[in-house]
Coordinates of C-alpha atoms in Angstrom, one line a residue:
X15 CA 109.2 59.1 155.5
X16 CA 108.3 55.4 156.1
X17 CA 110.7 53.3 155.1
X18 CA 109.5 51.1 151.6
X19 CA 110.8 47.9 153.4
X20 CA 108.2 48.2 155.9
X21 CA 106.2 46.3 153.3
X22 CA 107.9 43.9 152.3
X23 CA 109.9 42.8 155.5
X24 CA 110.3 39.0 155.0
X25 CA 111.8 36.9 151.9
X26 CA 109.1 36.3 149.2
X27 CA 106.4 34.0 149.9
X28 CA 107.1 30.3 150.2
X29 CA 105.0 27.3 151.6
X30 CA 103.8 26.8 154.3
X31 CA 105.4 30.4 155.9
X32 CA 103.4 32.5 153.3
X33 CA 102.7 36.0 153.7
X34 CA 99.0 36.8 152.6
X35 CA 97.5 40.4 151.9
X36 CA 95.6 42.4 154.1
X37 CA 91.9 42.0 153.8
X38 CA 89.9 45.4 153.5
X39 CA 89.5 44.9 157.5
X40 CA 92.9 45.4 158.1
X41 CA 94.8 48.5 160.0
X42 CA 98.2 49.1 158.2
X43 CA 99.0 51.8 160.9
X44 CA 97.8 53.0 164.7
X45 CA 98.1 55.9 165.4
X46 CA 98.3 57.5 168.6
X47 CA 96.3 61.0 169.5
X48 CA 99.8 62.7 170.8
X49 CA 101.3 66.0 170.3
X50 CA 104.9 66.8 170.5
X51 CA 105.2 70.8 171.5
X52 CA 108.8 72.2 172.6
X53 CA 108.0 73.9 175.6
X54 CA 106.0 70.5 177.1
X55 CA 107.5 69.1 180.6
X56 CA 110.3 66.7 180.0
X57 CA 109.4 63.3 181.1
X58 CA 105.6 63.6 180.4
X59 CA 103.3 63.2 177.0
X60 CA 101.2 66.0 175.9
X61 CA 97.9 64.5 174.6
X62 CA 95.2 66.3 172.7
X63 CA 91.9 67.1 174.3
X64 CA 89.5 64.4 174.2
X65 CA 85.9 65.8 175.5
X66 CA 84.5 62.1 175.6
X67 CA 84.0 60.8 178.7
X68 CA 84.9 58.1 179.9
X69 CA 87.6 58.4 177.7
X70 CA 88.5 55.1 175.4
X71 CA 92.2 54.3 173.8
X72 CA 92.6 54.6 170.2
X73 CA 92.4 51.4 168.5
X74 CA 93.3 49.6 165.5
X75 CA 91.8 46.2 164.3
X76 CA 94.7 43.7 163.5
X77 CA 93.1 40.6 163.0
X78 CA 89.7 40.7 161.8
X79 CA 86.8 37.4 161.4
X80 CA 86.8 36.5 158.0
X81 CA 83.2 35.5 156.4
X82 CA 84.2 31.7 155.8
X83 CA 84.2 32.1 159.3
X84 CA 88.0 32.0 160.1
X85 CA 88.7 33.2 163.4
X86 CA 91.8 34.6 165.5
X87 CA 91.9 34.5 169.2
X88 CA 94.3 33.8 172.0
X89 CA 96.6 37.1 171.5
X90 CA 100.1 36.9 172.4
X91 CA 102.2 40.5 172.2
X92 CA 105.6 41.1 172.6
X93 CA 107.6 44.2 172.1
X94 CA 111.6 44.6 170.9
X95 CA 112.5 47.9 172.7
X96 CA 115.9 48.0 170.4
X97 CA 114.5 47.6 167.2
X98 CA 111.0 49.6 168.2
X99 CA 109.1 46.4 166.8
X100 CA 105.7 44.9 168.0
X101 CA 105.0 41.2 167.6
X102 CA 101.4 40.4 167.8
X103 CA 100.6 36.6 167.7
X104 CA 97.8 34.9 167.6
X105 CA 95.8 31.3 167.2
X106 CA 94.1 30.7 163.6
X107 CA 91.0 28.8 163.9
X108 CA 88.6 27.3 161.3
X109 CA 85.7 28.5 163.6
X110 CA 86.0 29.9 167.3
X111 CA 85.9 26.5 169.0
X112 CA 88.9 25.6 171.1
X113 CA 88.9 22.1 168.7
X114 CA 88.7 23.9 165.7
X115 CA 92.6 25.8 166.3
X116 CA 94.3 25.4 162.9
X117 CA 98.0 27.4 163.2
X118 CA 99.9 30.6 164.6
X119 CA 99.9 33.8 162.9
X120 CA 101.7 36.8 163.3
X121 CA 101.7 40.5 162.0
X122 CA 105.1 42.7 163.1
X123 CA 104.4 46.4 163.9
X124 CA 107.6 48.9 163.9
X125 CA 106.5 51.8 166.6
X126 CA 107.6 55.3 165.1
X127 CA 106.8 58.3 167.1
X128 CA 103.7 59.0 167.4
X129 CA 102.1 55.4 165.2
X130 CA 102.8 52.2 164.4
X131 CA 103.1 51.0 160.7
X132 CA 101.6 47.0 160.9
X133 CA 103.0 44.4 158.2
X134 CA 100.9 42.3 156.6
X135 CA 99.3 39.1 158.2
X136 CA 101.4 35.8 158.0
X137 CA 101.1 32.0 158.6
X138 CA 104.3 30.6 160.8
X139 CA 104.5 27.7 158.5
X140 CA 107.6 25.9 160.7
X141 CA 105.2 26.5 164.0
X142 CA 103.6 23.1 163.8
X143 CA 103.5 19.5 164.2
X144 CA 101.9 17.2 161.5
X145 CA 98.7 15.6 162.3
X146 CA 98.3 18.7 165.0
X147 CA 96.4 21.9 165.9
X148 CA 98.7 24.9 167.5
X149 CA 97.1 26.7 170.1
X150 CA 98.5 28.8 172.9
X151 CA 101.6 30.8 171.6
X152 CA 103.9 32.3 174.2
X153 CA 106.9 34.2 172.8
X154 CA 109.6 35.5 174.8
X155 CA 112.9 37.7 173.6
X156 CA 116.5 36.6 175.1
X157 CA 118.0 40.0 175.4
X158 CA 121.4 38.8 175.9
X159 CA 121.7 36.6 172.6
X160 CA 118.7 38.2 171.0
X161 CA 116.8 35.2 170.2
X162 CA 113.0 35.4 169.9
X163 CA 111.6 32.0 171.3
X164 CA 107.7 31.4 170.7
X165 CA 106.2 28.4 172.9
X166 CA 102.9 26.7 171.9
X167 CA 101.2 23.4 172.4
X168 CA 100.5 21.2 169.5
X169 CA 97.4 19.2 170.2
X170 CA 96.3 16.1 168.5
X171 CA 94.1 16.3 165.9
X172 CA 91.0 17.7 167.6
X173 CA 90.9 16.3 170.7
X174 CA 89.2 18.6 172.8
X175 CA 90.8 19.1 176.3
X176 CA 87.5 17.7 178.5
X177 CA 87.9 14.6 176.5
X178 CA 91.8 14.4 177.9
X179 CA 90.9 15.0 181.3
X180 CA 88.2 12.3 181.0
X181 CA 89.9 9.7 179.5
X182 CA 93.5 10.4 180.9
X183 CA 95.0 9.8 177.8
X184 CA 97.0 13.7 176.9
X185 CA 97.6 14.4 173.1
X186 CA 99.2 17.6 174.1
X187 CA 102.6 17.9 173.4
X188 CA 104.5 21.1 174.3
X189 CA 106.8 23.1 171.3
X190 CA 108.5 25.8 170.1
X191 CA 110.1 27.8 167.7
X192 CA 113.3 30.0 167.4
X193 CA 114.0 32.9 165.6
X194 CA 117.1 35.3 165.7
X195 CA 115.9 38.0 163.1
X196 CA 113.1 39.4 164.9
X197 CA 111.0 37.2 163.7
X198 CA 111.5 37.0 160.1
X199 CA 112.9 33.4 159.9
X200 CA 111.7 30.9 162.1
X201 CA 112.9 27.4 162.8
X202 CA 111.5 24.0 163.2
X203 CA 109.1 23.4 165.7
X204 CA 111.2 21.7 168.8
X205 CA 109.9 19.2 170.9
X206 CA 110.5 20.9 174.7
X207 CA 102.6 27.6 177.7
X208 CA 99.7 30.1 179.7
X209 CA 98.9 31.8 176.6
X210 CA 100.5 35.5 176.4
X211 CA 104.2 36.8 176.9
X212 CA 107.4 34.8 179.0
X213 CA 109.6 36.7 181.1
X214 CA 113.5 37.6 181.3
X215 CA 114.9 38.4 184.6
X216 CA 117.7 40.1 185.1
X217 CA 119.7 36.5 185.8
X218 CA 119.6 36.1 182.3
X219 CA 117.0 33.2 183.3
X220 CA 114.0 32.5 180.9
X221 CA 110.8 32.0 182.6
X222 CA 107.7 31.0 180.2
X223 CA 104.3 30.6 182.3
X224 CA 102.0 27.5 182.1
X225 CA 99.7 25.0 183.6
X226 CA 98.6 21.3 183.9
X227 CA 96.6 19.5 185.5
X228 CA 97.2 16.8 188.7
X229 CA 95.1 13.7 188.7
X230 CA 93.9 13.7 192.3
X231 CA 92.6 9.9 191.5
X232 CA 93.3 7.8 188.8
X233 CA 90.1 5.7 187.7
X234 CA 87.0 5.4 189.3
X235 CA 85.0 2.8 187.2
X236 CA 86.8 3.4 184.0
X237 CA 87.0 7.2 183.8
X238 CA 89.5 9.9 186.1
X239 CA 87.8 10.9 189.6
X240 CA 89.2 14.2 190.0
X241 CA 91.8 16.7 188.2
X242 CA 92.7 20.1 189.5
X243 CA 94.8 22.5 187.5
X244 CA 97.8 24.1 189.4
X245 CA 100.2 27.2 187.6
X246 CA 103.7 26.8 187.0
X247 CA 106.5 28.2 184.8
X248 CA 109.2 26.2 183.3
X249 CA 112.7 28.2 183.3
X250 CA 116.3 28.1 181.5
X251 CA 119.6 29.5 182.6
X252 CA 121.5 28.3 179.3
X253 CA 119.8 30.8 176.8
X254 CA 117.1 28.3 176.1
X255 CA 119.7 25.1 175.5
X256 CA 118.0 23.7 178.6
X257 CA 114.4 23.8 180.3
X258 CA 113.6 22.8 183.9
X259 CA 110.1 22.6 185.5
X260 CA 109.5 24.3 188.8
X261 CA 106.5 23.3 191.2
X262 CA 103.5 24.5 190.8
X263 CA 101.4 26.6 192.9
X264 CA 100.0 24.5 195.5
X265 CA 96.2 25.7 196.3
X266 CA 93.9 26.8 195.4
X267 CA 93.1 26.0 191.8
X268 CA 95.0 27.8 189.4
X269 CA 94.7 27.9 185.2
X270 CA 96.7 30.2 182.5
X271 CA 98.3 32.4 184.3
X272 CA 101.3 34.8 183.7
X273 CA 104.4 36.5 185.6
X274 CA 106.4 39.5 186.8
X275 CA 109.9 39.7 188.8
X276 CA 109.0 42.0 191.3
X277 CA 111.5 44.3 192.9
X278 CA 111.2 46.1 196.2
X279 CA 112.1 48.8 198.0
X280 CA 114.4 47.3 200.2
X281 CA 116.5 45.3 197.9
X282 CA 114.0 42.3 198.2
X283 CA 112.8 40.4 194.8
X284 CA 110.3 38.4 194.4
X285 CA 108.6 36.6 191.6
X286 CA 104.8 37.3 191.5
X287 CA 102.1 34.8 189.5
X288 CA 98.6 36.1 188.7
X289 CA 96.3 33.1 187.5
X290 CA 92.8 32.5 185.9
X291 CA 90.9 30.7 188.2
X292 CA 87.3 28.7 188.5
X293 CA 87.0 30.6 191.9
X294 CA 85.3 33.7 191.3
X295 CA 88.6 35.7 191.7
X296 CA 92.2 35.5 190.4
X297 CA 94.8 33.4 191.8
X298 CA 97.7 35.3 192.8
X299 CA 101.3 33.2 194.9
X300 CA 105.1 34.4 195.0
X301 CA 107.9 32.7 194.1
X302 CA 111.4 33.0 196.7
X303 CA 113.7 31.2 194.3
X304 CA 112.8 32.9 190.8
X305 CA 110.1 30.3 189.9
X306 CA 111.7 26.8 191.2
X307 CA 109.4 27.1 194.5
X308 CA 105.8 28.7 195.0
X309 CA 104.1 29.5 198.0
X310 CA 100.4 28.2 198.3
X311 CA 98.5 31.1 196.1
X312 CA 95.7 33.8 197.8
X313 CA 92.5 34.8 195.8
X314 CA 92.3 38.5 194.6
X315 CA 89.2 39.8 196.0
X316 CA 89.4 42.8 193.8
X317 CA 89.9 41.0 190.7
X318 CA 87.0 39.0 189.5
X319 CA 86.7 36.4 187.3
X320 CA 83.7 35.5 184.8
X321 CA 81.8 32.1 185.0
X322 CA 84.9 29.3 184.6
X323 CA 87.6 32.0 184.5
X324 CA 89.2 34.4 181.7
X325 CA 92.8 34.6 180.7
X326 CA 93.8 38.1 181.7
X327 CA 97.6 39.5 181.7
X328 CA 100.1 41.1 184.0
X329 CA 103.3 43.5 183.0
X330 CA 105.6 45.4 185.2
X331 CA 107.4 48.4 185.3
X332 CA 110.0 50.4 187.4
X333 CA 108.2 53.1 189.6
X334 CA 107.9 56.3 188.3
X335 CA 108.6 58.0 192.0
X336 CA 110.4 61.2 190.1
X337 CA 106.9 62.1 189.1
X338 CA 105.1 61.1 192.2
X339 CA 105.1 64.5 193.7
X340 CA 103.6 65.8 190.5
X341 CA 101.1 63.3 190.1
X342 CA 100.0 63.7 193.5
X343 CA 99.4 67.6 192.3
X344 CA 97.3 66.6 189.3
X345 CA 94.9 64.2 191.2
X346 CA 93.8 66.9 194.0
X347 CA 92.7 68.8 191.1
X348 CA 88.7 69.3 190.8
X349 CA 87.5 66.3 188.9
X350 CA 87.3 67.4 184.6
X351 CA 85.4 66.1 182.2
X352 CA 88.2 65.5 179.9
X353 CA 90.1 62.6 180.9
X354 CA 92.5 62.4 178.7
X355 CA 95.9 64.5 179.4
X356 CA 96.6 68.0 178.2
X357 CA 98.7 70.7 177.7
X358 CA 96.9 72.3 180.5
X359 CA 97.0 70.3 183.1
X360 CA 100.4 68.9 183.5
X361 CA 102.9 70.7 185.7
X362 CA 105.9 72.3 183.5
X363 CA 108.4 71.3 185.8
X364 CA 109.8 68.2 187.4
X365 CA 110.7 68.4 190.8
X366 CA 113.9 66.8 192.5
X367 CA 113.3 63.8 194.0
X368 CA 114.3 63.3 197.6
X369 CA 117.8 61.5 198.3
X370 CA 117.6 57.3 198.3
X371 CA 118.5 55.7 201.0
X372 CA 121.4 53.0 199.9
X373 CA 119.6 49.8 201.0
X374 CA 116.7 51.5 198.2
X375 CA 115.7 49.9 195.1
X376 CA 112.8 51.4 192.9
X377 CA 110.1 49.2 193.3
X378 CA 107.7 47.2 191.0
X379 CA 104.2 48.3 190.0
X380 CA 102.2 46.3 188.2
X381 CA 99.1 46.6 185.7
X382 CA 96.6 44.0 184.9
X383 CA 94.4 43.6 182.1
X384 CA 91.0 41.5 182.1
X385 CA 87.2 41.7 181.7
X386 CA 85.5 43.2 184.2
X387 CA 82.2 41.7 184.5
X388 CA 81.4 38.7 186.5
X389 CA 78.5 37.1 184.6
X390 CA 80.3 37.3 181.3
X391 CA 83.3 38.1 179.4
X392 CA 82.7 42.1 178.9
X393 CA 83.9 45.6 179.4
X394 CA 87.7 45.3 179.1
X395 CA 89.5 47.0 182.0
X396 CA 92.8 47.9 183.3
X397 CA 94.1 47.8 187.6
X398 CA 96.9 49.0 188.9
X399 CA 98.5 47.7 191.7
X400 CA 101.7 49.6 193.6
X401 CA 101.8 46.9 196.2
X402 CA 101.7 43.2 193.9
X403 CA 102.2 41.0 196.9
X404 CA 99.1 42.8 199.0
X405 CA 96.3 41.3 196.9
X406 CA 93.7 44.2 198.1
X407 CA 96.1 46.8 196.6
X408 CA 94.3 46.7 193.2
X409 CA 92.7 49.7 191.9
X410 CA 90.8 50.2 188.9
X411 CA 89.1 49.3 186.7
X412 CA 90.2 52.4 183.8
X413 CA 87.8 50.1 181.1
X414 CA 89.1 50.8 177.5
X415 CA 86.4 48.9 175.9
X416 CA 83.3 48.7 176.4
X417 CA 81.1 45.1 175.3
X418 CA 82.2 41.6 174.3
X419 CA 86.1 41.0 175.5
X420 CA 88.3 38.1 176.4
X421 CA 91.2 37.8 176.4
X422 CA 94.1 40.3 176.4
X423 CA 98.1 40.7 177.0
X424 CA 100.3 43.7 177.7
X425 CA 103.2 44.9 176.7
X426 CA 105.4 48.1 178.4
X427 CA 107.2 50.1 176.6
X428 CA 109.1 53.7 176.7
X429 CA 108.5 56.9 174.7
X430 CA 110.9 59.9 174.5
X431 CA 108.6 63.1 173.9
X432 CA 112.0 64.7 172.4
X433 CA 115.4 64.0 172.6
X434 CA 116.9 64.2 175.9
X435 CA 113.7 64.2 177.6
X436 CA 113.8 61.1 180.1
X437 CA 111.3 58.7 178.9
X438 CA 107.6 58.3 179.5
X439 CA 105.9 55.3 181.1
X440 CA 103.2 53.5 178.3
X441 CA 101.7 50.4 177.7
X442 CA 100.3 48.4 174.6
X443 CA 97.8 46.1 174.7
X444 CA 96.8 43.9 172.5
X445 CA 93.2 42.1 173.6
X446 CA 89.9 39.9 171.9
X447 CA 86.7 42.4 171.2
X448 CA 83.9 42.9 169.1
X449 CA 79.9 44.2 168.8
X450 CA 78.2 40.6 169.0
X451 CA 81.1 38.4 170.2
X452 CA 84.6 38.8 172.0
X453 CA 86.2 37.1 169.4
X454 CA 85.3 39.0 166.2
X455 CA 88.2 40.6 166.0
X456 CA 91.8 41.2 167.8
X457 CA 92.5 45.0 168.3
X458 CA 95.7 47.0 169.4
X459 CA 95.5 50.3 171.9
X460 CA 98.8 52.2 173.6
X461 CA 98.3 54.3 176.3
X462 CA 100.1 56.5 178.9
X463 CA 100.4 55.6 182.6
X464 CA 99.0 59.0 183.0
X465 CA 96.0 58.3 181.1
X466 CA 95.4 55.3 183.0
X467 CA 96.0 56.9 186.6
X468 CA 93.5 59.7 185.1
X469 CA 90.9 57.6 184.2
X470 CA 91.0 55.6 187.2
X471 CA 88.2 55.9 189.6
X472 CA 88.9 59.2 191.8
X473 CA 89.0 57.5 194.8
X474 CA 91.6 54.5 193.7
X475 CA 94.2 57.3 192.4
X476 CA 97.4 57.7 194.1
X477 CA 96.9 60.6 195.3
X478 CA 94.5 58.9 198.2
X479 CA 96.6 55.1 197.8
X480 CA 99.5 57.1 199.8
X481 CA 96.7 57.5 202.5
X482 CA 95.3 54.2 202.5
X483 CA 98.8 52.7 202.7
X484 CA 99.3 54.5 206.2
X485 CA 95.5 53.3 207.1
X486 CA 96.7 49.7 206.1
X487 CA 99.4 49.5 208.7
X488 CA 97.0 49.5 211.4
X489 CA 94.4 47.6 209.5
X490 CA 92.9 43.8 208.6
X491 CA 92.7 44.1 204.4
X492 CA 88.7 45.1 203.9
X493 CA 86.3 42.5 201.6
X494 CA 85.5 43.9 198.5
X495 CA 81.5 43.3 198.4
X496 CA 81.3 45.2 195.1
X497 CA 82.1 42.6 192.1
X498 CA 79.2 41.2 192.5
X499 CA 79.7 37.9 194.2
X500 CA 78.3 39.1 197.3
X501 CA 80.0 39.2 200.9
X502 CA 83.1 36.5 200.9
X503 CA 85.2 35.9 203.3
X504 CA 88.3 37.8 203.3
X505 CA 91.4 36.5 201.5
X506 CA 94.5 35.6 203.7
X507 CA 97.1 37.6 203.8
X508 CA 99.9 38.0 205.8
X509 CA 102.1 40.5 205.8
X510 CA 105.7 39.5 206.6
X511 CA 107.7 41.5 209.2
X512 CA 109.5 44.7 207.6
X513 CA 107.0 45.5 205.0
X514 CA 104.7 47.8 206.8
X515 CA 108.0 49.9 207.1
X516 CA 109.0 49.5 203.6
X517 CA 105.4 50.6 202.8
X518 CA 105.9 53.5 205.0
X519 CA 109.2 54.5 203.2
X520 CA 108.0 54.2 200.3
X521 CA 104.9 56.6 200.6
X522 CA 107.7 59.2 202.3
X523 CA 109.4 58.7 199.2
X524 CA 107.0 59.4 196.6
X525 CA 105.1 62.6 198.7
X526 CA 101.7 61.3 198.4
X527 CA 99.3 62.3 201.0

C-alpha cells in the first residue's frame, strides 16, 4: 500500500516555494517491467520478455512543455539510497532560450520495488536571487551530516552568456541552497556549477563540477580577443562551511563537464573528468590530488560530440567481478532477438569468485550518457567504459531513445531482488527528449547493468573486452574512423608503468576470455 503522505510530502503551499498540480502530462509513477520469482539467481533481476528489438527502457514523462510555451531543461538527478528517494531537478524557462531561464524546479520520486511514485511538480522559491534568472542546478547529498546542497548560477537579468564573453563584464554570480530534510525545506540562496550531480568521496570531501572561461587577451579595440573555457570543480572538506577552487584542466578546451573518484585495482585512486567540448569529441583529464591539480585533458575518440558540444553525464560504480564469470557465459550465447533479460537466460547459480590478492581493490567502471549523433543532438545512448583512464575503452552506444535528445544525467543505484539476495547493479537516468525537439519534455528510465551489457553492440560486450585488453598490452590505441568525423589523428595516451599488469590482473580476475 502506498503510503497517503506520498502526496502531500511538503508543508502546505506558501509563496514563492509553492507546490502546483500535476498537469494531465504528468507521470505520478514509473514503473519498471521486472518480475520477482523465488527460485531466480540471487544477485541478478529477472525481467519479462521484451520481443522488441532494439530494445528501449521504460519511460515516464516528468516534466512536460506547457502550451504558453513554458519549458524545462537542464536536468539535474540525484538519488538518497537511505531513504530510496529520487530528486529530479530542473531549469524553468519562459521559452527554451538560454536568456529566457526563469527558476529551479523539482519533483521527489520514493523508489519502491518494482516503481517509483513521483510527487507533484514544485517551484524552489528560496533558489534565487532578485533581479536574476537560475540556471544550471547541481545538487549534491553529504552522507556524513546528511545535507542536500543544490548549486546553481544566478544570472543577471537576461544577459545572455556571448554578450559576457564579449563585453567582459560577468553577471553570473554563483549560489546555492541547503536543505537537511531531503529536500522538503530549503534555505536562502548563499552567495558561494557544470549542470548535473556533485560528488562525495570517500574523504568526506565535496566536489561540485564546473567551468569558466580564461581571457587569453583582454581588449583588442574595445571588445575581448580570445576566451577559452577550461573544467574545474570547486571542493570542501568542512561539510560545505568552506569552498576552495582547484585548477582547471589545462588543454584542450573544456565546457560542463562532470566527475567520478576512480578506484583501481591496485589500491590506486584517481579522480576522472569527462567534459563537453567544441572539439568534435569529449574532453576527458585525471586529477592526483582529488581535484586540487589536473593533468592536461586527452579527447575521447570514441565519444563524439554534436556541432558546439552537448552536456552529457558520467556515474560510477564498484565492479561487479562476482558476476564476471557468468556474464562472460551469457555473451558467448548465439545472438537473440530479445534483448531484454529473462528468466531463461540467466545462469541460476553464482559462482565463487577467485581469492583477492591483498594489494586488490575492486575497481571503477564507469557509464556515460550522451547523444550519439554528430550532426545534431539525437538518439540518446549509453557507453560503458571498464578502463576510465584509457580513453579508447569506451564501448557502446546501448541507445535508449531514439530522436531529438540533449542533455541527460545519471544516477546509480542498488536493487535487492529479495531479501538476502546481494544487490543488483542499476542505473536511472533522467535526460531531455521529445518528437520535434529535445526539449519538449524531461523523461525518467531505470535500467539493469545487464540490460545495458545486453544491448550493447556484440562485439563491445565483455565477453570480447577481456580479449581486447590482452591485445592492448602489445598495442598503440586504434582511431575510431566511425563517428563520422572522418580519419583523426589518434588521441594521446600514455599508459603509466604498472597498468598493463593491473590490466592483466584484472582480466585473470574476472574470467573473461
Amino acid at each position: 500500500m502506498v503510503p497517503s503522505w506520498l502526496h502531500n510530502v511538503t508543508s502546505p503551499p506558501s509563496e514563492p516555494e509553492a507546490r502546483r498540480p500535476s498537469g494531465p502530462e504528468d507521470a505520478p509513477t514509473h514503473r519498471m517491467d521486472v518480475e520477482w520469482p523465488s527460485d531466480h539467481c540471487p544477485a541478478m533481476l529477472t525481467l519479462q520478455k521484451s520481443m522488441r528489438s532494439p530494445y528501449f527502457p521504460a519511460r515516464s514523462v516528468l516534466f512536460h512543455k506547457e502550451p504558453n510555451g513554458v519549458t524545462y531543461r537542464v536536468p539535474a538527478l540525484l538519488y538518497l539510497s537511505r531513504s530510496r528517494t529520487f530528486m529530479a531537478f530542473c531549469e524553468e524557462r519562459l521559452s527554451p532560450s538560454d536568456s529566457q531561464a526563469h527558476l529551479l524546479v523539482l519533483r521527489k520520486g520514493t523508489f519502491y520495488r518494482n516503481y517509483v511514485e513521483w510527487d507533484d511538480l514544485r517551484v524552489l522559491g528560496t533558489a534565487f536571487l532578485p533581479g536574476h534568472r537560475s540556471m544550471n542546478p547541481c545538487p549534491v547529498y553529504d552522507e556524513f551530516t546528511g545535507t542536500l546542497f543544490l548549486f546553481f548560477i544566478a544570472v543577471l537579468g537576461h544577459t545572455s552568456e556571448s554578450y559576457q564573453l564579449v563585453s567582459g563584464r560577468n553577471v553570473t554570480r554563483l549560489c546555492y541552497v541547503c536543505s537537511t530534510d531531503q529536500g522538503d525545506t530549503w534555505k536562502w540562496a548563499t552567495f558561494a556549477l557544470g549542470p548535473g550531480h556533485g560528488i562525495q568521496l570517500k574523504s568526506g570531501r565535496l566536489l561540485i563540477p564546473a567551468y569558466a572561461y580564461h581571457i587569453e587577451c583582454k581588449e583588442c579595440f574595445g571588445q575581448l580577443c580570445q576566451t577559452t573555457p577550461r573544467a574545474f570543480c570547486f571542493h570542501s572538506d568542512t561539510h560545505g562551511r568552506t569552498w576552495h577552487f582547484g585548477e582547471a584542466v589545462p588543454v584542450p578546451e573544456s565546457v560542463e563537464c562532470q566527475m567520478v573518484s576512480v578506484d583501481e585495482e591496485d589500491g590506486t585512486n584517481v579522480l576522472y573528468c569527462n567534459a563537453r567540448s567544441p572539439l568534435g569529441y569529449r574532453v576527458q583529464a585525471l586529477s592526483l590530488d582529488d581535484g586540487a591539480v589536473f593533468q592536461e585533458g586527452q579527447l575521447v575518440q570514441r565519444l563524439v560530440e554534436p556541432r558546439n558540444g552537448c552536456h552529457g553525464s558520467i556515474v560510477g560504480f564498484p565492479a561487479p567481478l562476482h558476476l564476471c564469470t557468468s556474464l562472460d557465459s551469457h555473451l558467448h550465447q548465439p545472438t537473440s532477438h530479445s534483448r531484454h533479460w529473462t528468466s531463461s537466460n540467466i545462469s541460476t547459480s553464482v559462482p565463487n569468485p577467485s581469492p583477492s590478492p591483498p594489494d586488490f581493490l575492486t575497481p571503477t567502471w564507469v557509464v556515460y550518457s550522451h547523444p550519439t549523433w554528430t550532426s545534431a543532438r539525437r538518439d540518446l545512448g549509453i557507453f560503458l567504459s571498464l578502463f576510465p583512464r584509457d580513453p579508447d575503452s569506451w564501448r557502446g552506444p546501448w541507445v535508449i531513445y531514439e530522436g531529438p535528445s540533449a542533455y541527460s544525467d545519471l544516477a546509480y543505484l542498488e536493487l535487492s531482488p529479495s531479501p538476502g539476495a546481494p544487490p543488483a547493479v542499476a542505473f536511472a537516468c533522467l535526460f531531455e527528449c521529445g518528437t520535434k525537439t529535445a526539449y519538449d519534455e524531461i523523461c525518467f528510465s531505470i535500467f539493469t547493468l545487464y540490460e545495458l551489457i545486453d544491448n550493447l553492440p556484440r562485439e563491445a560486450q565483455l565477453g570480447n573486452i577481456g580479449h581486447e585488453c590482452r591485445r592492448r598490452q602489445n598495442e598503440v590505441p586504434e582511431t575510431d574512423c566511425t563517428s563520422g568525423h572522418g580519419a583523426q589523428s589518434p588521441a594521446v595516451f600514455h599508459e603509466e608503468p604498472g597498468v598493463k599488469k593491473r590490466r592483466k590482473k584484472l582480466t585473470e580476475m574476472c574470467s573473461v576470455s
